[in-house]
């Protein structure tokens, strides 16, 4: 039996598929256990999207429109790492978020809060050889949703990462520290308790830009590789 | 920050228009080798209701069975302009469409080959973890010997088989739960 290239996640790191407090999940979760598949070439390869040319403004969400958006300007930066702390170089990082008033530039978002013509809320960055990425954006607002009476999402930024393989694909959300809404959010709390802090960015005084923007650090950890005594031969 | 993996969270309903590359449905520009195919993947919830706010991604080998990735070190041709990655939102009918080429077979680690297939990632509001499945081509003689299908309960294998409709489109319903629940893979 060939060894898997990527380690299987230890239990207690990801949410279960079904979390009854998050009311969209019961009808949108598999009932049957997943079929465990040895990692083949199909799983250990994946889109690297190295041919995607990123425009100069793609990682600065405050400079994509005619003028600066309203809201508190922030720097969000960090590193894309694997479980062994090794950088994932050149990783494509995609983000999207609502504006400072808590509304998405999306036709389905009917929250009674203003749209900001200067903020669309989508960005991309390419991590460097050390896995480091950076965005400039504005702090997203909290917004209500219809999950239950008086339900509000804590401020968050959606993150999408491919990593090196189909097996490492991850979509997640970054939250801000000390947000009182975290304690009552079914999506944040879908994650096992010990793992929840990994979804919170850290306030990063050292990376703030004086007279310009506060900074938050959010490191993203993707699946690590199994230790291999020699290089596998695939095929 | 703590040690360990970054946990998964739902894509939510509002990625469209803000996730920059939210559409990349035509994978194979002119000149890419292979049989042109169209795919229509339709997403259903556990009660059969169409999911119109999902995002589907596909990842596949080219017509020679070669993945455009450094981990695929075999001496097979790469097609310029064909990465093998597609991404499309589901529409009001729960359907995401792709135009691509039929992939070639790829090896099985313990020897032999896997039947041609397309790897699929499913994301949607209410889906907390990426769901991974595969599309195989109904009628392909290679299905009988496919080592992955052998791991699947025979009664459920048909959930992975796309069927060609009268217009020649390969259609695959994907059911997240319910009586026809799709087989999802954990790798
Ligand atoms: Fe959101």
CSV table of C-alpha atoms and ligand atoms in Angstrom, one decimal, chain A residues 96-98 104 141 143 153-158 173 187, chain B residues 10-15, ligand 1:
chain,number,residue,atom,x,y,z
A,96,UNK,CA,-14.4,38.3,-0.2
A,97,UNK,CA,-16.3,40.3,2.4
A,98,UNK,CA,-19.1,42.7,3.0
A,104,UNK,CA,-22.2,42.5,0.3
A,141,UNK,CA,-19.4,45.2,9.4
A,143,UNK,CA,-24.7,41.7,9.5
A,153,UNK,CA,-22.8,37.2,12.0
A,154,UNK,CA,-19.6,38.4,13.6
A,155,UNK,CA,-17.4,40.5,11.4
A,156,UNK,CA,-15.5,38.2,9.1
A,157,UNK,CA,-13.6,37.9,5.9
A,158,UNK,CA,-14.1,34.8,3.7
A,173,UNK,CA,-13.6,32.5,7.4
A,187,UNK,CA,-21.0,29.0,12.1
B,10,UNK,CA,-19.0,27.5,4.7
B,11,UNK,CA,-18.6,29.5,1.5
B,12,UNK,CA,-21.8,31.2,2.5
B,13,UNK,CA,-24.3,32.7,0.0
B,14,UNK,CA,-22.5,35.8,-1.2
B,15,UNK,CA,-19.3,34.8,-2.8
C,1,LIG,FE1,-20.2,36.3,5.1
